[in-house]
């Protein structure tokens, strides 16, 4: 069997299974939505916020299961609610924002743990925490697609305003925009995005999906539009690679996807022409040809 | 609200008092700048110049007092695109992935529709603003890859591209060399000829007589106001700046 057939089989064999096709769809859609948002998350320095929102949705997911509601509904309520709570406590106390975030999300997560230990078996904590993309149902897929479309539509209309807000909120204010509103919008998008990615990689690893693609792209370009494109490409490649690898090696899908993203980040960190540590050294040598390469 | 006419003051502040906690930064400040003039805002460090700009923009809320821009509240004026602001120091992330050109384009957002897609007129305005500030050759650099003076000019270019009626410039000459300074002065004069109104703060008095039609001397409250000749009097400067002005400055002696 030559290499080409092996490669074709690597993709073709799993794709015969409907559950792999669905997993692939969910992983790619979640990857794209997270990647788009990750560009702002990286630039705003909101990785802790991403971690917070993802953990805080746990009680919502559990309650949804309890009452037979769509999982996205409970997750959204608790995701957005915890963001609002963080903002409120932050404004009305002298405690610094990162401490407030730390308090709120751990408290929410703990509430989820307590709730789940009272709920009869049906909800599997392992699936919520670590994702269960190979077992997504049709209703899950519908919820994911609707929310993904919502996020991408809002971003399509508002991405330049959001970038202006991230770069210079004083100017946004001066030209009559409302920075507070844009901040709320970005946080709302984060909450919805987290819910989209929940099924793919689980609560624990969602933060990776909303940070790594953006951070990788940030190492590779100085243009925001290109950053969006690179982050998306990284996320799609990682989703595809992750799903197929996890099928063949019978390992965690969420883990494989995030590992693939981390691999992309490592490559960019080392090799990026302008911002990578090895790439930078090479550029420097090129611009100073007189410097001896070896001694 | 009555529509602004030729006589409406471009900038009108009445009785503005601003506290930061216990610090009194502005004390019953009145300001009145007619349309089409350059007004210099003079004062020492900590005299409240930047605070006055922030009050005009609604970035700080006065305890009491009233602000009108072309007869409108600051919110209405901002929404109508009447105000351009160049802060004393930009609170931006200099490593942000935007080029100089992209930053200047942000000045045009008020002219664009929801998605802020630049049209040819916007690109033209940006090119023109870059040209007038001498940044054409640097337009494709990442914003952080500029020197301090060049950054200053980039944000001035953004204000130019905005084509707002009223320009608020907080210390536009701080940290720029003589050459850039004269470029900027020419630019501000051109803007005035085109009918714009400018409020320009500085603590360097040397440019005031040549540049400004009006001047206001600020020391938490308004110490003096009028033409540069009326304001730049030794006894008033003594009060506002607390030191004798050096004798080598006959330009502003009456
Ligand atoms: N955010 C703040 N919190 C507390 N006090 C402030 C704040 N900003 C300014 N102040 C105080 O308000 C007063 C006026 O400050 P402001 O920045 O308006 O002065 P300025 O005239 O612009 O000075 P400079 O020439 O140094 O720019 C000063 O006493 C300053 O210490
Ligand atoms: Mg100041």
Short mmCIF file of C-alpha atoms in Angstrom, two decimals, chain A residues 9-262:
data_model
loop_
_atom_site.label_atom_id
_atom_site.label_comp_id
_atom_site.label_asym_id
_atom_site.label_seq_id
_atom_site.Cartn_x
_atom_site.Cartn_y
_atom_site.Cartn_z
CA UNK A 9 -7.69 5.87 3.66
CA UNK A 10 -6.78 7.99 6.67
CA UNK A 11 -9.62 10.33 5.71
CA UNK A 12 -11.94 8.07 3.69
CA UNK A 13 -12.37 5.21 6.11
CA UNK A 14 -13.68 7.22 9.06
CA UNK A 15 -15.91 9.31 6.81
CA UNK A 16 -18.02 6.24 6.05
CA UNK A 17 -19.44 6.60 9.55
CA UNK A 18 -22.23 9.08 10.07
CA UNK A 19 -21.08 9.89 13.59
CA UNK A 20 -17.66 10.91 12.25
CA UNK A 21 -19.26 13.18 9.67
CA UNK A 22 -21.27 14.88 12.36
CA UNK A 23 -18.29 15.18 14.65
CA UNK A 24 -16.33 16.75 11.84
CA UNK A 25 -19.09 19.25 11.13
CA UNK A 26 -19.35 20.28 14.77
CA UNK A 27 -15.58 20.48 15.27
CA UNK A 28 -15.05 22.60 12.16
CA UNK A 29 -17.97 24.95 12.86
CA UNK A 30 -16.96 25.40 16.48
CA UNK A 31 -13.35 25.84 15.41
CA UNK A 32 -14.22 28.60 12.94
CA UNK A 33 -16.44 30.55 15.34
CA UNK A 34 -13.93 30.29 18.17
CA UNK A 35 -11.06 31.25 15.88
CA UNK A 36 -12.81 34.39 14.70
CA UNK A 37 -13.52 35.51 18.24
CA UNK A 38 -10.05 34.48 19.45
CA UNK A 39 -8.51 37.37 17.52
CA UNK A 40 -10.24 39.89 19.79
CA UNK A 41 -9.73 37.76 22.88
CA UNK A 42 -5.99 37.69 22.27
CA UNK A 43 -5.77 41.42 21.70
CA UNK A 44 -7.98 42.32 24.66
CA UNK A 45 -6.09 39.95 26.98
CA UNK A 46 -9.30 38.17 27.86
CA UNK A 47 -8.11 34.58 28.22
CA UNK A 48 -9.09 34.46 31.88
CA UNK A 49 -12.51 35.78 30.93
CA UNK A 50 -12.83 32.98 28.37
CA UNK A 51 -11.92 30.43 31.01
CA UNK A 52 -14.42 31.98 33.40
CA UNK A 53 -17.36 32.01 30.99
CA UNK A 54 -16.75 28.41 29.94
CA UNK A 55 -16.63 27.09 33.50
CA UNK A 56 -19.61 29.16 34.59
CA UNK A 57 -21.96 27.48 32.11
CA UNK A 58 -21.80 24.16 33.97
CA UNK A 59 -24.85 24.72 36.23
CA UNK A 60 -26.79 25.87 33.17
CA UNK A 61 -26.01 22.70 31.27
CA UNK A 62 -26.96 20.55 34.25
CA UNK A 63 -30.23 22.40 34.83
CA UNK A 64 -31.11 22.13 31.14
CA UNK A 65 -30.65 18.37 31.34
CA UNK A 66 -32.72 18.26 34.52
CA UNK A 67 -35.69 20.02 32.92
CA UNK A 68 -35.27 18.62 29.44
CA UNK A 69 -34.48 21.98 27.87
CA UNK A 70 -32.01 22.59 25.04
CA UNK A 71 -28.51 22.59 26.55
CA UNK A 72 -27.67 25.88 24.87
CA UNK A 73 -30.43 27.71 26.71
CA UNK A 74 -29.16 27.01 30.22
CA UNK A 75 -25.56 27.45 29.14
CA UNK A 76 -26.31 30.86 27.63
CA UNK A 77 -28.19 32.08 30.67
CA UNK A 78 -25.37 31.14 33.01
CA UNK A 79 -22.59 32.25 30.65
CA UNK A 80 -24.09 35.69 30.11
CA UNK A 81 -25.23 35.89 33.72
CA UNK A 82 -21.75 35.28 35.07
CA UNK A 83 -20.29 37.93 32.77
CA UNK A 84 -22.86 40.40 34.07
CA UNK A 85 -22.14 39.36 37.65
CA UNK A 86 -18.39 39.82 37.14
CA UNK A 87 -19.02 43.29 35.73
CA UNK A 88 -21.35 44.25 38.58
CA UNK A 89 -19.04 43.06 41.37
CA UNK A 90 -16.09 44.66 39.64
CA UNK A 91 -17.80 48.04 39.49
CA UNK A 92 -19.11 47.99 43.04
CA UNK A 93 -16.11 46.69 45.00
CA UNK A 94 -12.43 47.51 45.25
CA UNK A 95 -11.39 43.93 44.41
CA UNK A 96 -9.38 43.75 41.18
CA UNK A 97 -11.05 42.34 38.09
CA UNK A 98 -9.03 39.13 37.83
CA UNK A 99 -9.85 38.27 41.45
CA UNK A 100 -13.56 38.89 40.80
CA UNK A 101 -13.37 36.61 37.77
CA UNK A 102 -11.64 33.96 39.87
CA UNK A 103 -14.34 34.10 42.53
CA UNK A 104 -17.33 34.10 40.21
CA UNK A 105 -16.34 31.32 37.85
CA UNK A 106 -15.17 28.90 40.52
CA UNK A 107 -18.37 29.54 42.48
CA UNK A 108 -20.48 28.84 39.37
CA UNK A 109 -18.49 25.73 38.58
CA UNK A 110 -18.87 24.50 42.16
CA UNK A 111 -22.62 25.08 41.93
CA UNK A 112 -22.65 22.92 38.81
CA UNK A 113 -20.74 20.14 40.57
CA UNK A 114 -23.14 20.17 43.50
CA UNK A 115 -26.16 20.16 41.18
CA UNK A 116 -24.87 17.29 39.10
CA UNK A 117 -24.32 15.09 42.13
CA UNK A 118 -28.04 15.49 42.90
CA UNK A 119 -29.23 14.78 39.38
CA UNK A 120 -29.97 11.19 38.33
CA UNK A 121 -27.42 9.60 36.02
CA UNK A 122 -28.54 10.80 32.54
CA UNK A 123 -26.06 13.67 32.36
CA UNK A 124 -22.52 12.43 32.21
CA UNK A 125 -20.16 14.86 33.91
CA UNK A 126 -17.27 13.49 31.85
CA UNK A 127 -19.03 14.42 28.59
CA UNK A 128 -19.73 17.95 29.78
CA UNK A 129 -16.22 18.53 31.04
CA UNK A 130 -14.28 16.87 28.25
CA UNK A 131 -16.68 17.01 25.35
CA UNK A 132 -18.38 14.21 23.46
CA UNK A 133 -18.20 15.25 19.87
CA UNK A 134 -18.52 11.67 18.59
CA UNK A 135 -21.90 11.45 20.31
CA UNK A 136 -23.62 14.70 19.26
CA UNK A 137 -27.31 14.43 18.51
CA UNK A 138 -29.23 16.17 15.74
CA UNK A 139 -30.77 18.67 18.14
CA UNK A 140 -27.27 19.50 19.43
CA UNK A 141 -26.15 20.14 15.87
CA UNK A 142 -29.11 22.43 15.17
CA UNK A 143 -28.37 24.48 18.28
CA UNK A 144 -24.71 24.73 17.39
CA UNK A 145 -25.39 25.80 13.80
CA UNK A 146 -27.93 28.44 14.81
CA UNK A 147 -25.65 29.98 17.43
CA UNK A 148 -22.63 29.83 15.11
CA UNK A 149 -24.57 31.61 12.39
CA UNK A 150 -25.64 34.24 14.92
CA UNK A 151 -22.07 34.96 16.03
CA UNK A 152 -20.68 35.07 12.51
CA UNK A 153 -23.47 37.40 11.34
CA UNK A 154 -22.92 39.86 14.17
CA UNK A 155 -19.16 39.78 13.57
CA UNK A 156 -19.72 40.31 9.84
CA UNK A 157 -21.56 43.55 10.53
CA UNK A 158 -19.60 44.78 13.52
CA UNK A 159 -16.02 43.59 13.17
CA UNK A 160 -14.54 46.99 12.38
CA UNK A 161 -16.32 48.62 15.31
CA UNK A 162 -15.12 45.86 17.61
CA UNK A 163 -11.57 46.28 16.40
CA UNK A 164 -11.76 50.03 16.88
CA UNK A 165 -13.04 49.43 20.42
CA UNK A 166 -10.22 46.98 21.13
CA UNK A 167 -7.62 49.40 19.78
CA UNK A 168 -8.78 52.82 20.96
CA UNK A 169 -11.95 53.17 22.98
CA UNK A 170 -11.48 56.90 23.47
CA UNK A 171 -11.66 57.46 19.72
CA UNK A 172 -14.68 55.16 19.52
CA UNK A 173 -16.32 57.39 22.11
CA UNK A 174 -15.28 60.59 20.31
CA UNK A 175 -16.92 59.55 17.03
CA UNK A 176 -20.18 58.82 18.79
CA UNK A 177 -19.94 55.05 19.31
CA UNK A 178 -20.68 53.57 22.72
CA UNK A 179 -17.62 51.67 24.02
CA UNK A 180 -19.59 50.14 26.87
CA UNK A 181 -22.07 48.74 24.41
CA UNK A 182 -19.30 47.33 22.22
CA UNK A 183 -17.69 45.72 25.26
CA UNK A 184 -21.00 44.14 26.20
CA UNK A 185 -21.43 42.93 22.63
CA UNK A 186 -17.99 41.31 22.65
CA UNK A 187 -18.68 39.62 25.97
CA UNK A 188 -22.04 38.41 24.70
CA UNK A 189 -20.38 36.98 21.60
CA UNK A 190 -17.88 35.24 23.87
CA UNK A 191 -20.68 33.66 25.89
CA UNK A 192 -22.43 32.36 22.76
CA UNK A 193 -19.16 31.14 21.26
CA UNK A 194 -18.31 29.19 24.37
CA UNK A 195 -21.64 27.41 24.10
CA UNK A 196 -20.95 26.56 20.47
CA UNK A 197 -17.63 24.96 21.38
CA UNK A 198 -18.90 23.12 24.43
CA UNK A 199 -19.90 19.95 22.60
CA UNK A 200 -16.72 19.83 20.58
CA UNK A 201 -14.06 20.00 23.27
CA UNK A 202 -15.85 20.27 26.62
CA UNK A 203 -15.82 22.95 29.29
CA UNK A 204 -12.20 22.51 30.33
CA UNK A 205 -10.68 23.02 26.90
CA UNK A 206 -12.98 25.69 25.47
CA UNK A 207 -10.60 28.42 26.52
CA UNK A 208 -7.93 26.91 24.28
CA UNK A 209 -10.23 27.26 21.28
CA UNK A 210 -10.90 30.95 21.96
CA UNK A 211 -7.23 31.85 22.53
CA UNK A 212 -4.79 29.64 20.64
CA UNK A 213 -5.82 30.37 17.03
CA UNK A 214 -5.73 34.12 17.65
CA UNK A 215 -2.44 33.95 19.52
CA UNK A 216 -0.94 31.86 16.70
CA UNK A 217 -2.12 34.28 14.03
CA UNK A 218 -0.86 37.24 16.07
CA UNK A 219 2.65 35.78 15.81
CA UNK A 220 2.36 35.58 12.05
CA UNK A 221 0.98 38.94 10.91
CA UNK A 222 0.67 42.65 11.67
CA UNK A 223 -2.67 43.03 9.91
CA UNK A 224 -5.96 42.35 11.62
CA UNK A 225 -7.80 41.02 8.54
CA UNK A 226 -5.01 38.54 7.89
CA UNK A 227 -5.06 37.57 11.53
CA UNK A 228 -8.72 36.56 11.17
CA UNK A 229 -7.94 34.48 8.10
CA UNK A 230 -4.91 32.74 9.61
CA UNK A 231 -6.69 31.97 12.88
CA UNK A 232 -9.59 30.43 10.97
CA UNK A 233 -7.27 28.34 8.80
CA UNK A 234 -5.40 27.08 11.87
CA UNK A 235 -8.65 26.14 13.61
CA UNK A 236 -10.10 24.30 10.60
CA UNK A 237 -6.89 22.33 10.06
CA UNK A 238 -6.71 21.46 13.75
CA UNK A 239 -10.34 20.34 13.83
CA UNK A 240 -9.91 18.04 10.83
CA UNK A 241 -6.62 16.62 12.04
CA UNK A 242 -7.95 16.22 15.57
CA UNK A 243 -11.12 14.34 14.58
CA UNK A 244 -9.36 11.88 12.28
CA UNK A 245 -6.44 11.27 14.63
CA UNK A 246 -8.76 10.61 17.53
CA UNK A 247 -10.69 8.10 15.39
CA UNK A 248 -7.60 6.18 14.33
CA UNK A 249 -5.79 6.24 17.66
CA UNK A 250 -8.98 5.95 19.72
CA UNK A 251 -8.04 8.95 21.90
CA UNK A 252 -9.95 12.00 23.20
CA UNK A 253 -11.25 14.14 20.32
CA UNK A 254 -11.24 17.43 22.21
CA UNK A 255 -7.74 16.71 23.41
CA UNK A 256 -6.56 15.92 19.88
CA UNK A 257 -8.04 19.12 18.44
CA UNK A 258 -6.47 21.32 21.10
CA UNK A 259 -3.13 19.51 20.81
CA UNK A 260 -3.17 20.17 17.07
CA UNK A 261 -3.81 23.87 17.74
CA UNK A 262 -1.03 23.94 20.31
#
